[in-house]
Amino acid sequence: MSTRFADKSVLITGGGSGIGRGIALAFAGEGARVAVAGRSLGPLAETVELIERAGGKAVALTGDVTNSEDAARLVREVVEQFGGLDVAVNNAGVFGAAGPVADIDEDQFRWVFEVNVTGTLLAMKHQIGHMRAHGGGAIVNVSSNLGVHKRADGAGAYNASKAAVTALTRSAARDHIGEGVRINTVSPGPVDTPMSTRPGESDTAKSDRMKAEVPVGRAGAVAEIAAAVLYLASDEAGYTVGADLVLDGGVTA
């Protein structure tokens, strides 16, 4: 087992399923102590069980990153459990209901921005607050190629929110690199998770659509996104600051 993150403490929001779970498993597989956070304990506990079954160490923490007190508490609990916070991955996000911009439900729009943008801001705010007082750290925010590099019809709220996440990450990266906190973004395209499956779409239909839409002919694997996150969080990426690593199989090339 690789020990690239041995003795490192990692917090992953949205760690109960999909990309977040894959990232958690990857960090644990390289020696990290992993805290997975989210609103519902059940999925988080499943992630922890998978990690522990493989010989890793993990804890599940419930909280809502759109609430500043919860975001601060998550950091405190990681520090209490593991003695510090070295890496944070802000993956929690929602897509929202699809539809033309003129028909977007205003409450839906606010909800998507609250989770995707405000949640990322508050999570980073408290993560940075700890890291800059304790020798620095690395943060990776999960955005989307739909934010800046590509647009999806009928997904105006999501597109705009992910563009905001990417821009916010660049600002934070410049603001805090002098304090030893290195911040970057990954922007996946279609990934083999339920979020990339259209309502009522069969596996065969999805595979055919991916072959038509993605130059490499398939959706991305969760493990491929996780590998990119681990690189950005590692010492190997020490000269990488404010980058947006697009992982979309050539869609936006």
CSV table of C-alpha atoms in Angstrom, one decimal:
chain,number,residue,atom,x,y,z
A,1,MET,CA,0.0,0.0,0.0
A,2,SER,CA,1.3,3.5,-0.9
A,3,THR,CA,2.1,5.7,2.0
A,4,ARG,CA,2.0,9.1,0.1
A,5,PHE,CA,-0.4,10.5,2.7
A,6,ALA,CA,0.8,8.6,5.8
A,7,ASP,CA,0.1,10.6,9.0
A,8,LYS,CA,-2.0,13.1,7.0
A,9,SER,CA,-5.6,14.0,8.1
A,10,VAL,CA,-8.1,14.5,5.3
A,11,LEU,CA,-11.6,16.0,5.4
A,12,ILE,CA,-13.9,15.2,2.4
A,13,THR,CA,-17.4,16.8,2.2
A,14,GLY,CA,-20.0,14.9,0.3
A,15,GLY,CA,-18.1,11.7,1.1
A,16,GLY,CA,-21.1,9.3,1.3
A,17,SER,CA,-21.3,8.3,-2.3
A,18,GLY,CA,-20.0,8.8,-5.9
A,19,ILE,CA,-16.9,10.9,-6.4
A,20,GLY,CA,-16.7,11.8,-2.7
A,21,ARG,CA,-16.6,8.1,-1.7
A,22,GLY,CA,-14.1,7.3,-4.3
A,23,ILE,CA,-11.8,10.1,-3.2
A,24,ALA,CA,-12.1,9.0,0.4
A,25,LEU,CA,-11.2,5.4,-0.5
A,26,ALA,CA,-8.2,6.6,-2.5
A,27,PHE,CA,-6.8,8.7,0.3
A,28,ALA,CA,-7.3,5.9,2.8
A,29,GLY,CA,-5.5,3.6,0.4
A,30,GLU,CA,-2.5,5.8,0.5
A,31,GLY,CA,-2.3,6.0,4.3
A,32,ALA,CA,-4.4,9.0,5.2
A,33,ARG,CA,-6.7,9.3,8.2
A,34,VAL,CA,-10.0,10.2,6.5
A,35,ALA,CA,-13.1,12.1,7.8
A,36,VAL,CA,-16.1,11.9,5.5
A,37,ALA,CA,-18.8,14.6,6.0
A,38,GLY,CA,-22.3,15.0,4.8
A,39,ARG,CA,-25.9,15.5,6.0
A,40,SER,CA,-26.9,11.9,6.3
A,41,LEU,CA,-25.0,9.4,8.5
A,42,GLY,CA,-26.1,6.3,6.7
A,43,PRO,CA,-24.1,6.7,3.5
A,44,LEU,CA,-21.1,8.1,5.4
A,45,ALA,CA,-21.1,5.1,7.6
A,46,GLU,CA,-21.0,2.9,4.6
A,47,THR,CA,-17.9,4.7,3.3
A,48,VAL,CA,-16.2,4.3,6.7
A,49,GLU,CA,-17.0,0.6,6.7
A,50,LEU,CA,-15.4,0.2,3.2
A,51,ILE,CA,-12.3,2.0,4.4
A,52,GLU,CA,-12.0,0.1,7.6
A,53,ARG,CA,-12.6,-3.2,5.9
A,54,ALA,CA,-9.6,-2.4,3.7
A,55,GLY,CA,-7.4,-1.7,6.7
A,56,GLY,CA,-7.8,2.1,6.7
A,57,LYS,CA,-8.9,4.6,9.4
A,58,ALA,CA,-11.9,6.8,8.9
A,59,VAL,CA,-14.7,8.6,10.8
A,60,ALA,CA,-18.1,9.8,9.7
A,61,LEU,CA,-19.1,13.4,10.6
A,62,THR,CA,-22.6,14.8,10.0
A,63,GLY,CA,-23.0,18.5,9.2
A,64,ASP,CA,-24.3,21.0,6.7
A,65,VAL,CA,-21.6,23.1,5.1
A,66,THR,CA,-24.1,25.8,4.2
A,67,ASN,CA,-24.2,26.5,7.9
A,68,SER,CA,-21.1,28.3,9.1
A,69,GLU,CA,-21.3,26.8,12.6
A,70,ASP,CA,-21.5,23.3,11.1
A,71,ALA,CA,-18.6,24.0,8.7
A,72,ALA,CA,-16.5,25.2,11.7
A,73,ARG,CA,-17.5,22.2,13.8
A,74,LEU,CA,-16.5,19.8,11.1
A,75,VAL,CA,-13.0,21.2,11.2
A,76,ARG,CA,-12.8,21.1,15.0
A,77,GLU,CA,-14.0,17.5,15.0
A,78,VAL,CA,-11.4,16.4,12.5
A,79,VAL,CA,-8.7,18.0,14.6
A,80,GLU,CA,-10.1,16.4,17.8
A,81,GLN,CA,-10.2,13.0,16.1
A,82,PHE,CA,-6.9,13.1,14.2
A,83,GLY,CA,-4.9,15.8,15.8
A,84,GLY,CA,-4.9,18.2,12.8
A,85,LEU,CA,-6.2,18.9,9.3
A,86,ASP,CA,-3.8,18.6,6.4
A,87,VAL,CA,-6.0,18.2,3.4
A,88,ALA,CA,-9.6,19.2,2.6
A,89,VAL,CA,-11.7,18.2,-0.4
A,90,ASN,CA,-14.9,20.2,-0.9
A,91,ASN,CA,-17.0,17.9,-3.0
A,92,ALA,CA,-20.6,18.4,-1.7
A,93,GLY,CA,-22.8,19.7,-4.4
A,94,VAL,CA,-26.3,19.4,-6.1
A,95,PHE,CA,-27.5,19.7,-9.6
A,96,GLY,CA,-31.0,21.0,-9.2
A,97,ALA,CA,-34.0,20.8,-11.5
A,98,ALA,CA,-33.3,21.3,-15.2
A,99,GLY,CA,-35.1,23.8,-17.3
A,100,PRO,CA,-34.6,27.0,-19.4
A,101,VAL,CA,-33.3,30.0,-17.5
A,102,ALA,CA,-36.6,31.9,-17.9
A,103,ASP,CA,-38.4,29.1,-16.2
A,104,ILE,CA,-36.0,28.4,-13.3
A,105,ASP,CA,-37.7,28.2,-10.0
A,106,GLU,CA,-36.1,31.0,-7.9
A,107,ASP,CA,-36.0,28.8,-4.8
A,108,GLN,CA,-34.2,26.1,-6.7
A,109,PHE,CA,-31.7,28.6,-8.0
A,110,ARG,CA,-31.0,29.9,-4.5
A,111,TRP,CA,-30.7,26.3,-3.2
A,112,VAL,CA,-28.2,25.3,-5.8
A,113,PHE,CA,-26.1,28.4,-5.1
A,114,GLU,CA,-26.4,27.9,-1.4
A,115,VAL,CA,-25.0,24.3,-1.5
A,116,ASN,CA,-22.5,24.6,-4.3
A,117,VAL,CA,-21.1,28.1,-3.8
A,118,THR,CA,-21.9,29.2,-0.2
A,119,GLY,CA,-21.1,25.7,1.0
A,120,THR,CA,-17.7,25.7,-0.7
A,121,LEU,CA,-17.0,29.2,0.7
A,122,LEU,CA,-17.9,28.4,4.3
A,123,ALA,CA,-16.0,25.1,4.2
A,124,MET,CA,-12.9,26.8,2.8
A,125,LYS,CA,-13.2,29.7,5.3
A,126,HIS,CA,-12.9,27.4,8.3
A,127,GLN,CA,-10.5,25.0,6.7
A,128,ILE,CA,-8.1,27.8,5.8
A,129,GLY,CA,-8.5,29.3,9.2
A,130,HIS,CA,-7.1,26.2,10.8
A,131,MET,CA,-4.5,25.5,8.2
A,132,ARG,CA,-2.9,28.9,8.1
A,133,ALA,CA,-2.5,28.8,11.9
A,134,HIS,CA,-0.9,25.3,11.8
A,135,GLY,CA,1.7,25.4,9.1
A,136,GLY,CA,-0.5,25.2,6.0
A,137,GLY,CA,-2.3,22.6,4.0
A,138,ALA,CA,-3.9,21.7,0.7
A,139,ILE,CA,-7.5,22.2,-0.4
A,140,VAL,CA,-9.1,20.8,-3.6
A,141,ASN,CA,-12.6,22.0,-4.6
A,142,VAL,CA,-14.7,19.8,-7.0
A,143,SER,CA,-16.2,22.0,-9.7
A,144,SER,CA,-17.3,20.9,-13.2
A,145,ASN,CA,-16.4,21.4,-16.8
A,146,LEU,CA,-19.9,22.8,-17.2
A,147,GLY,CA,-18.9,25.8,-15.1
A,148,VAL,CA,-16.5,27.5,-17.4
A,149,HIS,CA,-15.4,25.3,-20.2
A,150,LYS,CA,-18.7,23.9,-21.4
A,151,ARG,CA,-22.4,24.6,-20.9
A,152,ALA,CA,-25.3,22.2,-20.6
A,153,ASP,CA,-28.7,23.3,-21.9
A,154,GLY,CA,-31.3,23.5,-19.2
A,155,ALA,CA,-28.7,23.6,-16.4
A,156,GLY,CA,-28.3,27.4,-15.9
A,157,ALA,CA,-28.2,27.3,-12.1
A,158,TYR,CA,-25.7,24.5,-11.9
A,159,ASN,CA,-23.5,26.0,-14.7
A,160,ALA,CA,-23.4,29.3,-13.0
A,161,SER,CA,-22.8,27.9,-9.6
A,162,LYS,CA,-19.8,25.8,-10.8
A,163,ALA,CA,-18.4,28.8,-12.6
A,164,ALA,CA,-18.6,30.6,-9.3
A,165,VAL,CA,-16.8,27.8,-7.5
A,166,THR,CA,-14.0,27.9,-10.0
A,167,ALA,CA,-13.6,31.6,-9.7
A,168,LEU,CA,-13.8,31.5,-6.0
A,169,THR,CA,-11.1,28.9,-5.9
A,170,ARG,CA,-8.7,31.0,-7.9
A,171,SER,CA,-9.3,34.0,-5.6
A,172,ALA,CA,-8.7,31.9,-2.5
A,173,ALA,CA,-5.6,30.4,-4.0
A,174,ARG,CA,-4.0,33.8,-4.5
A,175,ASP,CA,-5.2,35.1,-1.2
A,176,HIS,CA,-3.8,32.3,0.9
A,177,ILE,CA,-0.8,30.8,-0.8
A,178,GLY,CA,1.4,33.2,1.1
A,179,GLU,CA,0.1,31.6,4.3
A,180,GLY,CA,1.0,28.1,3.2
A,181,VAL,CA,-2.5,27.0,2.1
A,182,ARG,CA,-2.4,25.7,-1.5
A,183,ILE,CA,-5.8,25.6,-3.2
A,184,ASN,CA,-6.9,24.1,-6.6
A,185,THR,CA,-9.9,22.8,-8.5
A,186,VAL,CA,-10.8,19.7,-10.4
A,187,SER,CA,-13.5,20.0,-13.1
A,188,PRO,CA,-14.9,16.6,-14.1
A,189,GLY,CA,-17.0,16.1,-17.2
A,190,PRO,CA,-19.4,13.1,-17.3
A,191,VAL,CA,-18.4,10.5,-14.6
A,192,ASP,CA,-19.8,7.1,-14.1
A,193,THR,CA,-22.1,8.0,-11.2
A,194,PRO,CA,-25.9,8.4,-11.0
A,195,MET,CA,-25.6,12.2,-11.4
A,196,SER,CA,-24.6,11.7,-15.1
A,197,THR,CA,-27.5,9.4,-15.8
A,198,ARG,CA,-30.6,11.1,-17.3
A,199,PRO,CA,-34.0,10.3,-15.9
A,200,GLY,CA,-35.2,6.9,-17.2
A,201,GLU,CA,-32.0,6.3,-19.1
A,202,SER,CA,-30.8,2.7,-19.4
A,203,ASP,CA,-27.2,1.7,-19.0
A,204,THR,CA,-27.0,0.9,-22.7
A,205,ALA,CA,-28.5,4.2,-23.7
A,206,LYS,CA,-26.1,6.0,-21.4
A,207,SER,CA,-23.1,4.1,-22.9
A,208,ASP,CA,-24.2,5.0,-26.4
A,209,ARG,CA,-24.6,8.7,-25.5
A,210,MET,CA,-21.1,8.8,-23.9
A,211,LYS,CA,-19.7,7.3,-27.1
A,212,ALA,CA,-21.3,10.0,-29.1
A,213,GLU,CA,-20.6,12.9,-26.8
A,214,VAL,CA,-17.1,12.2,-25.2
A,215,PRO,CA,-14.1,11.9,-27.5
A,216,VAL,CA,-12.6,9.0,-25.5
A,217,GLY,CA,-15.9,7.2,-25.9
A,218,ARG,CA,-16.9,6.7,-22.3
A,219,ALA,CA,-17.7,8.4,-19.0
A,220,GLY,CA,-14.9,9.0,-16.6
A,221,ALA,CA,-14.2,6.5,-13.8
A,222,VAL,CA,-14.5,7.7,-10.2
A,223,ALA,CA,-11.0,6.4,-9.6
A,224,GLU,CA,-9.6,8.7,-12.4
A,225,ILE,CA,-11.1,11.8,-10.7
A,226,ALA,CA,-9.8,10.6,-7.3
A,227,ALA,CA,-6.3,10.2,-8.7
A,228,ALA,CA,-6.3,13.8,-9.9
A,229,VAL,CA,-7.5,15.0,-6.5
A,230,LEU,CA,-4.8,13.1,-4.7
A,231,TYR,CA,-2.1,14.6,-7.1
A,232,LEU,CA,-3.3,18.1,-6.4
A,233,ALA,CA,-3.3,17.5,-2.6
A,234,SER,CA,0.2,15.9,-2.7
A,235,ASP,CA,3.6,17.4,-2.3
A,236,GLU,CA,4.2,16.5,-5.9
A,237,ALA,CA,1.9,19.4,-6.9
A,238,GLY,CA,3.7,21.9,-4.7
A,239,TYR,CA,4.1,24.4,-7.6
A,240,THR,CA,0.4,24.1,-8.6
A,241,VAL,CA,-1.7,27.0,-7.3
A,242,GLY,CA,-5.1,28.1,-8.4
A,243,ALA,CA,-5.2,25.5,-11.2
A,244,ASP,CA,-8.4,24.1,-12.7
A,245,LEU,CA,-7.7,20.6,-13.8
A,246,VAL,CA,-10.3,19.6,-16.4
A,247,LEU,CA,-11.1,15.9,-16.6
A,248,ASP,CA,-13.6,15.3,-19.3
A,249,GLY,CA,-12.3,12.9,-21.9
A,250,GLY,CA,-11.6,15.6,-24.4
A,251,VAL,CA,-15.1,17.2,-24.4
A,252,THR,CA,-13.8,20.7,-24.0
A,253,ALA,CA,-10.5,20.1,-25.9
